[in-house]
Amino acid sequence: MKKSTLLTCLAFFLFYQNCLSGVLNTPDSAYLFAYSTTKNSGSNGLHFAWSADRENWNAIGPEYRFLFCDYGRWGSEKRMVTPFMFQDANQLWRCVWSVNEKDGVFAHASSTDLVYWKPQTYPIVIKDNNCMMPEVSFNKASGLYTIDWLSTKGKDTLVYGVNTKDFQKYTETKLLSKTNRLNIREKAMISGNPEIGLIHQVPWSVIDGLIKTQQLATYNNQLNDESYLEDSIRFKGLKPVEATVSANVLQRKKISDLLMGVFFEDINYAADGGLYAELVQNRGFEYALSDKEGYDKAWNNTKAWSLNGSAGTFTIDSVSPIHSNNKHYALLTITGIGTGLSNEGFNGIAVAQGERYDFSAFVRNPDHKNKKLVVRLVDRGGEVIGETSINATTSEWKKAESVIIARKTASDTRLEIIPQATGSVALDMVSLFPQKTFKSRKNGLRADLAQTIADLHPRFVRFPGGCVAHGDGLANIYRWKNTIGPLQTRKPQRNLWGYHQSVGLGYFEYLRFCEDIGAEPLPVIAAGVPCQNSATGGAGQQGGVPMCEMDSYIQDILDLIEYCNGDIHSTWGKKRAEAGHPKPFNLKYIGIGNEDLITDIFEERFTKIFEAIREKHPEITVIGTVGPSSEGTDYVEGWEIATKLEVPMVDEHYYRSPGWFINNQDFYDKYDRAKPKVYLGEYASWGNTLYNALAEAIYLTSLERNGDVVRMASYAPLLAKENFTQWNPDLIYFNNTEVKPTVNYLVQQFYGQNSGDTYIDNSIQTSDNRDIVRKRIGASMVLDSKTDDLIVKLTNLLPVEVNTRVKLEGQNGIKPSATKTVLTGKPSDVKVTPVSDTISVSNHFNVTLPAYSFTIIRLNTIVSE
Ligand code: AHR
């Protein structure tokens, strides 16, 4: 039984209850109390309670959140303080509230049914003051609403107000008299707690609708919370299940051959200290207190560097930098030989015996005295395990280069630079790079990590994020032009995940990596708005790129297309050629926006960008954005905009429980095929156990089945450095010497290495037809027309075996032996080794799916036309 069938049953149950309650004579109307609680500082959102007598209140929930404030940063900053909910002159429900005790904004949202709320707005109404206890009155004669509030500065509490007709445009803020205050908030006891809110008399049907919404959410949450931990009870006495998977290979449809890809974001030290092979941390001396918003005093221009020895000084200078984008450099002045600079790398520098490492640095002699600098790798015990030297020969910046060969393998060395003469030397862009990078590229990628990504066989690579793409405030939006060209001219910046981006891994390197692994590049560019969770610029997207700057912002995007695809005589194509790649990169896709808050500010900017690309580059598929979740206001509004504009594809994101993935396998079955296609740009179930991986595996069967509408999908995030993570779970963990793919990775890899371009319709019959059993057995069949292989994927999330009969009708020429690969173990396992063997097959064959397993069978065949 599918989830939709279950929902029908639930609807019937609710209907039946409704009939019963009708019989029980429900009131025509009742009182509705709208409030937010003060616990958790108001971050629980808007709640409702109802009462027949205005005295005794019944919480709808308890404390079910009907509306959640999206203002401010992730987590505790998103608060709804003193909501004031009312019905306007057109019977539309509106709610205004304070967002905190400091910002001069109030929030507004509207709803026709109190369940679905339109996008929130956060008008800035007062500077340098707060906006507390907003309330709204209506003047029938003028048709104007007045929003007044209290602003408290020092001891003074004053009343201010603005007028509006439509809650979109507001008049200037005026000082009002205290007599203007309505003060109509009331107290009610809800579940034993005194709460403050607004009371409205409403038809009973309104309350009934709210109760049903909450009940449906509770029911869905129960499904989403399903986990293997209750399987022994849920499946008590369950015997091995018999299943038949039937398919007629002539019943097929074309699906995307780009489904499996990767999402790369510089989160969890994925770039510097991760995929980017540079071994020196803070090579440009550009780390800044602001990277960590000042809370780590040691995170400054000297981070990872220290003076080794006492005969000298190490300071940071910025008087005559190599380039204005790279303002800081080290000034080392020594008075005794032996003292020098030391860099600790990213938690140590790992080197391997016999390997060659390119050392380079920009150096100059402010004292005009030539000097030799010894450069060496020193292990934890103080042993020098590799050494070279360079010369500082001029008082102008000059790049000096040499090679160090490691005499020993060591995971934790430091790099030392020791002048062999007293005096001063300036150093910048100090670099140590393994020669063995992925595909031996200069300024390349860490070979083992890049290979692990390549082994997923991704059909596309999305970069540079995620939230890194739209940034923390306007100034932090990722600008691709800052990331190309000679390294010393690139513009490093703060990473919104709380560290630094050297952008040594920049657009050129991303594009080259895509080409090296045969994946389509998929750059994602901010839609002219920063992340809605921005800390800077006030209310997140309130600070969209000013409209007067949008033309130049859009030009940057068009220039990116030229950089990728233009011929070498074009302005930007020439820069690509200068970087060593005269051939175009053949960009086909571009993402605009990253799970943005869908507001007017977003829509205006997105539309302008989309239309410009459509006009100038109709050959490029633009991918729009529909918010950070599989439901809710941004999802609905984002889809509406994309449909209206006929955006070819949209980027969906959702991180959910394994139960959600198991219970929502029909998510895309119901999608309108005439609407934009889907790029599932970020998804993951919450964990790295086998159970999580199997939940993703079963969901992926549904993505393949819907491969006509879901064109691309990428698990997120991709990489995470152990002990340096800001987000869990991730697909691949690593440290300086090891790469640790997760079980989830194995599932992605199996799908990536066994994808197809044609889906074969199939159906499953099981000996036990209960929904809880059926939804835990998943199958998909695809044909890979490049090899003529037919690939059968089978997932079993049950605690018992599933004896499966596979029946392939209409299929000639199946070769008698096929490869079968199985991933199985305990659901809590985080390490599982897949086992492959050869099995005998024909049109009908049997395969046993172990409890908690994922099985792939690759049949060699010539599929009849
Ligand atoms: O994947 C981690 C983050 O999740 C991404 O940066 C963001 O887009 C999403 O919220």
mmCIF file of N, CA and C in Angstrom, residues 55-145:
data_model
loop_
_atom_site.group_PDB
_atom_site.id
_atom_site.type_symbol
_atom_site.label_atom_id
_atom_site.label_comp_id
_atom_site.label_asym_id
_atom_site.label_seq_id
_atom_site.Cartn_x
_atom_site.Cartn_y
_atom_site.Cartn_z
ATOM 1 N N GLU A 55 -12.984 30.754 28.337
ATOM 2 C CA GLU A 55 -12.399 30.557 29.678
ATOM 3 C C GLU A 55 -11.452 29.353 29.664
ATOM 4 N N ASN A 56 -12.026 28.245 29.193
ATOM 5 C CA ASN A 56 -11.271 26.985 29.213
ATOM 6 C C ASN A 56 -10.706 26.743 27.811
ATOM 7 N N TRP A 57 -9.387 26.662 27.770
ATOM 8 C CA TRP A 57 -8.724 26.605 26.466
ATOM 9 C C TRP A 57 -8.127 25.240 26.173
ATOM 10 N N ASN A 58 -8.238 24.838 24.915
ATOM 11 C CA ASN A 58 -7.646 23.571 24.465
ATOM 12 C C ASN A 58 -6.535 23.902 23.464
ATOM 13 N N ALA A 59 -5.342 23.529 23.829
ATOM 14 C CA ALA A 59 -4.222 23.807 22.909
ATOM 15 C C ALA A 59 -4.363 22.929 21.672
ATOM 16 N N ILE A 60 -4.131 23.511 20.515
ATOM 17 C CA ILE A 60 -4.114 22.689 19.295
ATOM 18 C C ILE A 60 -2.666 22.256 19.102
ATOM 19 N N GLY A 61 -2.417 21.081 19.434
ATOM 20 C CA GLY A 61 -1.007 20.682 19.330
ATOM 21 C C GLY A 61 -0.662 19.524 20.217
ATOM 22 N N PRO A 62 -0.158 19.677 21.353
ATOM 23 C CA PRO A 62 0.111 20.910 22.064
ATOM 24 C C PRO A 62 1.247 21.718 21.403
ATOM 25 N N GLU A 63 1.016 22.984 21.334
ATOM 26 C CA GLU A 63 2.015 23.915 20.796
ATOM 27 C C GLU A 63 2.476 23.536 19.395
ATOM 28 N N TYR A 64 1.538 23.122 18.576
ATOM 29 C CA TYR A 64 1.889 22.874 17.178
ATOM 30 C C TYR A 64 2.209 24.228 16.530
ATOM 31 N N ARG A 65 3.265 24.245 15.732
ATOM 32 C CA ARG A 65 3.737 25.512 15.166
ATOM 33 C C ARG A 65 3.086 25.760 13.809
ATOM 34 N N PHE A 66 2.163 26.715 13.755
ATOM 35 C CA PHE A 66 1.481 27.010 12.491
ATOM 36 C C PHE A 66 2.263 27.980 11.620
ATOM 37 N N LEU A 67 3.091 28.775 12.249
ATOM 38 C CA LEU A 67 3.887 29.759 11.504
ATOM 39 C C LEU A 67 5.194 29.944 12.254
ATOM 40 N N PHE A 68 6.258 29.942 11.500
ATOM 41 C CA PHE A 68 7.593 29.994 12.101
ATOM 42 C C PHE A 68 8.310 31.206 11.546
ATOM 43 N N CYS A 69 8.955 31.983 12.405
ATOM 44 C CA CYS A 69 9.635 33.195 11.937
ATOM 45 C C CYS A 69 10.967 32.832 11.284
ATOM 46 N N ASP A 70 11.199 33.340 10.086
ATOM 47 C CA ASP A 70 12.427 33.013 9.365
ATOM 48 C C ASP A 70 13.456 34.143 9.396
ATOM 49 N N TYR A 71 13.254 35.096 10.275
ATOM 50 C CA TYR A 71 14.180 36.232 10.349
ATOM 51 C C TYR A 71 15.427 35.840 11.129
ATOM 52 N N GLY A 72 16.581 36.316 10.678
ATOM 53 C CA GLY A 72 17.812 36.132 11.452
ATOM 54 C C GLY A 72 18.529 34.846 11.109
ATOM 55 N N ARG A 73 19.527 34.569 11.909
ATOM 56 C CA ARG A 73 20.391 33.413 11.647
ATOM 57 C C ARG A 73 19.715 32.110 12.021
ATOM 58 N N TRP A 74 20.294 31.026 11.531
ATOM 59 C CA TRP A 74 19.828 29.695 11.896
ATOM 60 C C TRP A 74 19.692 29.579 13.404
ATOM 61 N N GLY A 75 18.735 28.795 13.820
ATOM 62 C CA GLY A 75 18.656 28.410 15.226
ATOM 63 C C GLY A 75 17.965 29.452 16.071
ATOM 64 N N SER A 76 18.585 29.757 17.183
ATOM 65 C CA SER A 76 17.886 30.506 18.230
ATOM 66 C C SER A 76 17.553 31.951 17.838
ATOM 67 N N GLU A 77 18.149 32.440 16.743
ATOM 68 C CA GLU A 77 17.810 33.822 16.363
ATOM 69 C C GLU A 77 16.456 33.923 15.680
ATOM 70 N N LYS A 78 15.910 32.814 15.250
ATOM 71 C CA LYS A 78 14.628 32.870 14.529
ATOM 72 C C LYS A 78 13.500 32.833 15.556
ATOM 73 N N ARG A 79 12.981 34.000 15.849
ATOM 74 C CA ARG A 79 12.046 34.105 16.970
ATOM 75 C C ARG A 79 10.765 34.832 16.570
ATOM 76 N N MET A 80 9.686 34.405 17.196
ATOM 77 C CA MET A 80 8.428 35.132 17.037
ATOM 78 C C MET A 80 8.069 35.694 18.420
ATOM 79 N N VAL A 81 8.146 37.001 18.522
ATOM 80 C CA VAL A 81 7.908 37.630 19.815
ATOM 81 C C VAL A 81 6.598 38.417 19.716
ATOM 82 N N THR A 82 5.716 38.182 20.632
ATOM 83 C CA THR A 82 4.418 38.876 20.734
ATOM 84 C C THR A 82 3.669 39.012 19.403
ATOM 85 N N PRO A 83 3.244 37.884 18.836
ATOM 86 C CA PRO A 83 2.489 37.980 17.581
ATOM 87 C C PRO A 83 1.141 38.682 17.795
ATOM 88 N N PHE A 84 0.738 39.399 16.794
ATOM 89 C CA PHE A 84 -0.561 40.078 16.804
ATOM 90 C C PHE A 84 -1.267 39.615 15.541
ATOM 91 N N MET A 85 -2.215 38.699 15.703
ATOM 92 C CA MET A 85 -2.890 38.126 14.534
ATOM 93 C C MET A 85 -4.292 38.714 14.430
ATOM 94 N N PHE A 86 -4.670 39.082 13.245
ATOM 95 C CA PHE A 86 -5.979 39.718 13.060
ATOM 96 C C PHE A 86 -6.476 39.426 11.653
ATOM 97 N N GLN A 87 -7.775 39.725 11.442
ATOM 98 C CA GLN A 87 -8.341 39.576 10.096
ATOM 99 C C GLN A 87 -8.487 40.955 9.491
ATOM 100 N N ASP A 88 -8.024 41.131 8.269
ATOM 101 C CA ASP A 88 -8.095 42.474 7.688
ATOM 102 C C ASP A 88 -9.480 42.722 7.091
ATOM 103 N N ALA A 89 -9.622 43.856 6.453
ATOM 104 C CA ALA A 89 -10.935 44.260 5.963
ATOM 105 C C ALA A 89 -11.478 43.278 4.921
ATOM 106 N N ASN A 90 -10.556 42.514 4.289
ATOM 107 C CA ASN A 90 -10.988 41.528 3.294
ATOM 108 C C ASN A 90 -11.019 40.116 3.857
ATOM 109 N N GLN A 91 -11.049 40.039 5.150
ATOM 110 C CA GLN A 91 -11.109 38.738 5.848
ATOM 111 C C GLN A 91 -9.837 37.907 5.687
ATOM 112 N N LEU A 92 -8.779 38.539 5.211
ATOM 113 C CA LEU A 92 -7.495 37.823 5.124
ATOM 114 C C LEU A 92 -6.836 37.872 6.499
ATOM 115 N N TRP A 93 -6.343 36.725 6.934
ATOM 116 C CA TRP A 93 -5.627 36.717 8.219
ATOM 117 C C TRP A 93 -4.245 37.307 8.023
ATOM 118 N N ARG A 94 -3.861 38.137 8.968
ATOM 119 C CA ARG A 94 -2.510 38.698 8.938
ATOM 120 C C ARG A 94 -1.918 38.582 10.324
ATOM 121 N N CYS A 95 -0.611 38.462 10.343
ATOM 122 C CA CYS A 95 0.054 38.410 11.645
ATOM 123 C C CYS A 95 1.288 39.306 11.568
ATOM 124 N N VAL A 96 1.452 40.131 12.575
ATOM 125 C CA VAL A 96 2.701 40.908 12.696
ATOM 126 C C VAL A 96 3.319 40.539 14.037
ATOM 127 N N TRP A 97 4.626 40.596 14.101
ATOM 128 C CA TRP A 97 5.296 40.267 15.357
ATOM 129 C C TRP A 97 6.669 40.920 15.426
ATOM 130 N N SER A 98 7.221 40.960 16.621
ATOM 131 C CA SER A 98 8.602 41.432 16.803
ATOM 132 C C SER A 98 9.525 40.253 16.554
ATOM 133 N N VAL A 99 10.720 40.568 16.034
ATOM 134 C CA VAL A 99 11.647 39.479 15.729
ATOM 135 C C VAL A 99 12.705 39.302 16.815
ATOM 136 N N ASN A 100 12.917 40.347 17.582
ATOM 137 C CA ASN A 100 13.851 40.287 18.716
ATOM 138 C C ASN A 100 13.738 41.610 19.478
ATOM 139 N N GLU A 101 14.626 41.819 20.421
ATOM 140 C CA GLU A 101 14.526 43.027 21.246
ATOM 141 C C GLU A 101 15.441 44.141 20.739
ATOM 142 N N LYS A 102 16.109 43.935 19.594
ATOM 143 C CA LYS A 102 17.058 44.973 19.183
ATOM 144 C C LYS A 102 16.801 45.582 17.802
ATOM 145 N N ASP A 103 16.277 44.807 16.848
ATOM 146 C CA ASP A 103 16.189 45.321 15.478
ATOM 147 C C ASP A 103 14.920 46.144 15.265
ATOM 148 N N GLY A 104 15.058 47.179 14.465
ATOM 149 C CA GLY A 104 13.930 48.073 14.189
ATOM 150 C C GLY A 104 13.064 47.575 13.058
ATOM 151 N N VAL A 105 12.693 46.317 13.101
ATOM 152 C CA VAL A 105 11.817 45.740 12.073
ATOM 153 C C VAL A 105 10.686 44.998 12.767
ATOM 154 N N PHE A 106 9.573 44.883 12.073
ATOM 155 C CA PHE A 106 8.585 43.906 12.507
ATOM 156 C C PHE A 106 8.438 42.902 11.362
ATOM 157 N N ALA A 107 7.827 41.780 11.648
ATOM 158 C CA ALA A 107 7.614 40.781 10.603
ATOM 159 C C ALA A 107 6.136 40.751 10.263
ATOM 160 N N HIS A 108 5.841 40.380 9.023
ATOM 161 C CA HIS A 108 4.449 40.286 8.589
ATOM 162 C C HIS A 108 4.274 39.057 7.712
ATOM 163 N N ALA A 109 3.143 38.376 7.896
ATOM 164 C CA ALA A 109 2.772 37.292 6.971
ATOM 165 C C ALA A 109 1.260 37.238 6.900
ATOM 166 N N SER A 110 0.727 36.663 5.812
ATOM 167 C CA SER A 110 -0.726 36.594 5.682
ATOM 168 C C SER A 110 -1.145 35.188 5.262
ATOM 169 N N SER A 111 -2.434 34.904 5.523
ATOM 170 C CA SER A 111 -2.931 33.559 5.237
ATOM 171 C C SER A 111 -4.443 33.617 5.020
ATOM 172 N N THR A 112 -4.937 32.775 4.140
ATOM 173 C CA THR A 112 -6.396 32.718 3.984
ATOM 174 C C THR A 112 -7.010 31.727 4.960
ATOM 175 N N ASP A 113 -6.228 30.701 5.355
ATOM 176 C CA ASP A 113 -6.812 29.621 6.164
ATOM 177 C C ASP A 113 -6.086 29.361 7.479
ATOM 178 N N LEU A 114 -5.122 30.180 7.794
ATOM 179 C CA LEU A 114 -4.300 30.043 9.005
ATOM 180 C C LEU A 114 -3.356 28.844 8.948
ATOM 181 N N VAL A 115 -3.382 28.128 7.833
ATOM 182 C CA VAL A 115 -2.520 26.949 7.714
ATOM 183 C C VAL A 115 -1.355 27.268 6.764
ATOM 184 N N TYR A 116 -1.698 27.720 5.564
ATOM 185 C CA TYR A 116 -0.645 28.094 4.621
ATOM 186 C C TYR A 116 -0.390 29.593 4.722
ATOM 187 N N TRP A 117 0.817 29.959 5.032
ATOM 188 C CA TRP A 117 1.179 31.369 5.190
ATOM 189 C C TRP A 117 2.037 31.813 4.026
ATOM 190 N N LYS A 118 1.689 32.962 3.490
ATOM 191 C CA LYS A 118 2.445 33.521 2.365
ATOM 192 C C LYS A 118 3.811 34.009 2.877
ATOM 193 N N PRO A 119 4.738 34.370 1.964
ATOM 194 C CA PRO A 119 6.084 34.768 2.392
ATOM 195 C C PRO A 119 6.077 35.888 3.434
ATOM 196 N N GLN A 120 7.020 35.795 4.314
ATOM 197 C CA GLN A 120 7.151 36.813 5.355
ATOM 198 C C GLN A 120 7.903 38.026 4.815
ATOM 199 N N THR A 121 7.573 39.181 5.358
ATOM 200 C CA THR A 121 8.361 40.377 5.051
ATOM 201 C C THR A 121 8.818 40.984 6.366
ATOM 202 N N TYR A 122 9.903 41.718 6.290
ATOM 203 C CA TYR A 122 10.475 42.297 7.516
ATOM 204 C C TYR A 122 10.779 43.778 7.273
ATOM 205 N N PRO A 123 9.735 44.623 7.185
ATOM 206 C CA PRO A 123 9.997 46.032 6.900
ATOM 207 C C PRO A 123 10.841 46.688 8.004
ATOM 208 N N ILE A 124 11.832 47.427 7.547
ATOM 209 C CA ILE A 124 12.684 48.154 8.501
ATOM 210 C C ILE A 124 11.969 49.471 8.794
ATOM 211 N N VAL A 125 11.534 49.660 10.029
ATOM 212 C CA VAL A 125 10.693 50.828 10.310
ATOM 213 C C VAL A 125 11.333 51.834 11.260
ATOM 214 N N ILE A 126 12.390 51.453 11.896
ATOM 215 C CA ILE A 126 13.041 52.430 12.786
ATOM 216 C C ILE A 126 14.523 52.112 12.870
ATOM 217 N N LYS A 127 15.333 53.174 12.836
ATOM 218 C CA LYS A 127 16.795 52.986 12.879
ATOM 219 C C LYS A 127 17.260 53.055 14.320
ATOM 220 N N ASP A 128 18.261 52.278 14.645
ATOM 221 C CA ASP A 128 18.908 52.302 15.971
ATOM 222 C C ASP A 128 17.926 52.156 17.116
ATOM 223 N N ASN A 129 16.903 51.431 16.919
ATOM 224 C CA ASN A 129 15.957 51.208 18.005
ATOM 225 C C ASN A 129 15.212 49.909 17.737
ATOM 226 N N ASN A 130 14.480 49.452 18.719
ATOM 227 C CA ASN A 130 13.767 48.195 18.519
ATOM 228 C C ASN A 130 12.296 48.440 18.182
ATOM 229 N N CYS A 131 11.586 47.363 17.972
ATOM 230 C CA CYS A 131 10.199 47.455 17.514
ATOM 231 C C CYS A 131 9.426 46.363 18.252
ATOM 232 N N MET A 132 8.861 46.733 19.379
ATOM 233 C CA MET A 132 8.285 45.725 20.265
ATOM 234 C C MET A 132 6.755 45.810 20.286
ATOM 235 N N MET A 133 6.144 44.669 20.575
ATOM 236 C CA MET A 133 4.697 44.584 20.750
ATOM 237 C C MET A 133 3.911 45.278 19.639
ATOM 238 N N PRO A 134 4.199 44.945 18.381
ATOM 239 C CA PRO A 134 3.452 45.625 17.327
ATOM 240 C C PRO A 134 1.967 45.266 17.393
ATOM 241 N N GLU A 135 1.138 46.207 17.011
ATOM 242 C CA GLU A 135 -0.297 45.943 16.929
ATOM 243 C C GLU A 135 -0.857 46.711 15.744
ATOM 244 N N VAL A 136 -2.034 46.319 15.308
ATOM 245 C CA VAL A 136 -2.565 46.887 14.067
ATOM 246 C C VAL A 136 -3.996 47.372 14.276
ATOM 247 N N SER A 137 -4.276 48.583 13.787
ATOM 248 C CA SER A 137 -5.657 49.076 13.798
ATOM 249 C C SER A 137 -6.034 49.484 12.379
ATOM 250 N N PHE A 138 -7.324 49.575 12.129
ATOM 251 C CA PHE A 138 -7.788 49.847 10.766
ATOM 252 C C PHE A 138 -8.723 51.040 10.766
ATOM 253 N N ASN A 139 -8.492 51.923 9.828
ATOM 254 C CA ASN A 139 -9.371 53.077 9.678
ATOM 255 C C ASN A 139 -10.206 52.846 8.418
ATOM 256 N N LYS A 140 -11.478 52.553 8.658
ATOM 257 C CA LYS A 140 -12.363 52.196 7.550
ATOM 258 C C LYS A 140 -12.475 53.321 6.532
ATOM 259 N N ALA A 141 -12.535 54.532 7.052
ATOM 260 C CA ALA A 141 -12.747 55.676 6.173
ATOM 261 C C ALA A 141 -11.598 55.837 5.189
ATOM 262 N N SER A 142 -10.358 55.714 5.695
ATOM 263 C CA SER A 142 -9.205 55.928 4.807
ATOM 264 C C SER A 142 -8.727 54.624 4.166
ATOM 265 N N GLY A 143 -9.198 53.495 4.683
ATOM 266 C CA GLY A 143 -8.718 52.196 4.185
ATOM 267 C C GLY A 143 -7.278 51.935 4.599
ATOM 268 N N LEU A 144 -6.822 52.635 5.616
ATOM 269 C CA LEU A 144 -5.419 52.481 6.031
ATOM 270 C C LEU A 144 -5.300 51.680 7.317
ATOM 271 N N TYR A 145 -4.267 50.847 7.341
ATOM 272 C CA TYR A 145 -3.930 50.142 8.577
ATOM 273 C C TYR A 145 -2.799 50.914 9.250
#
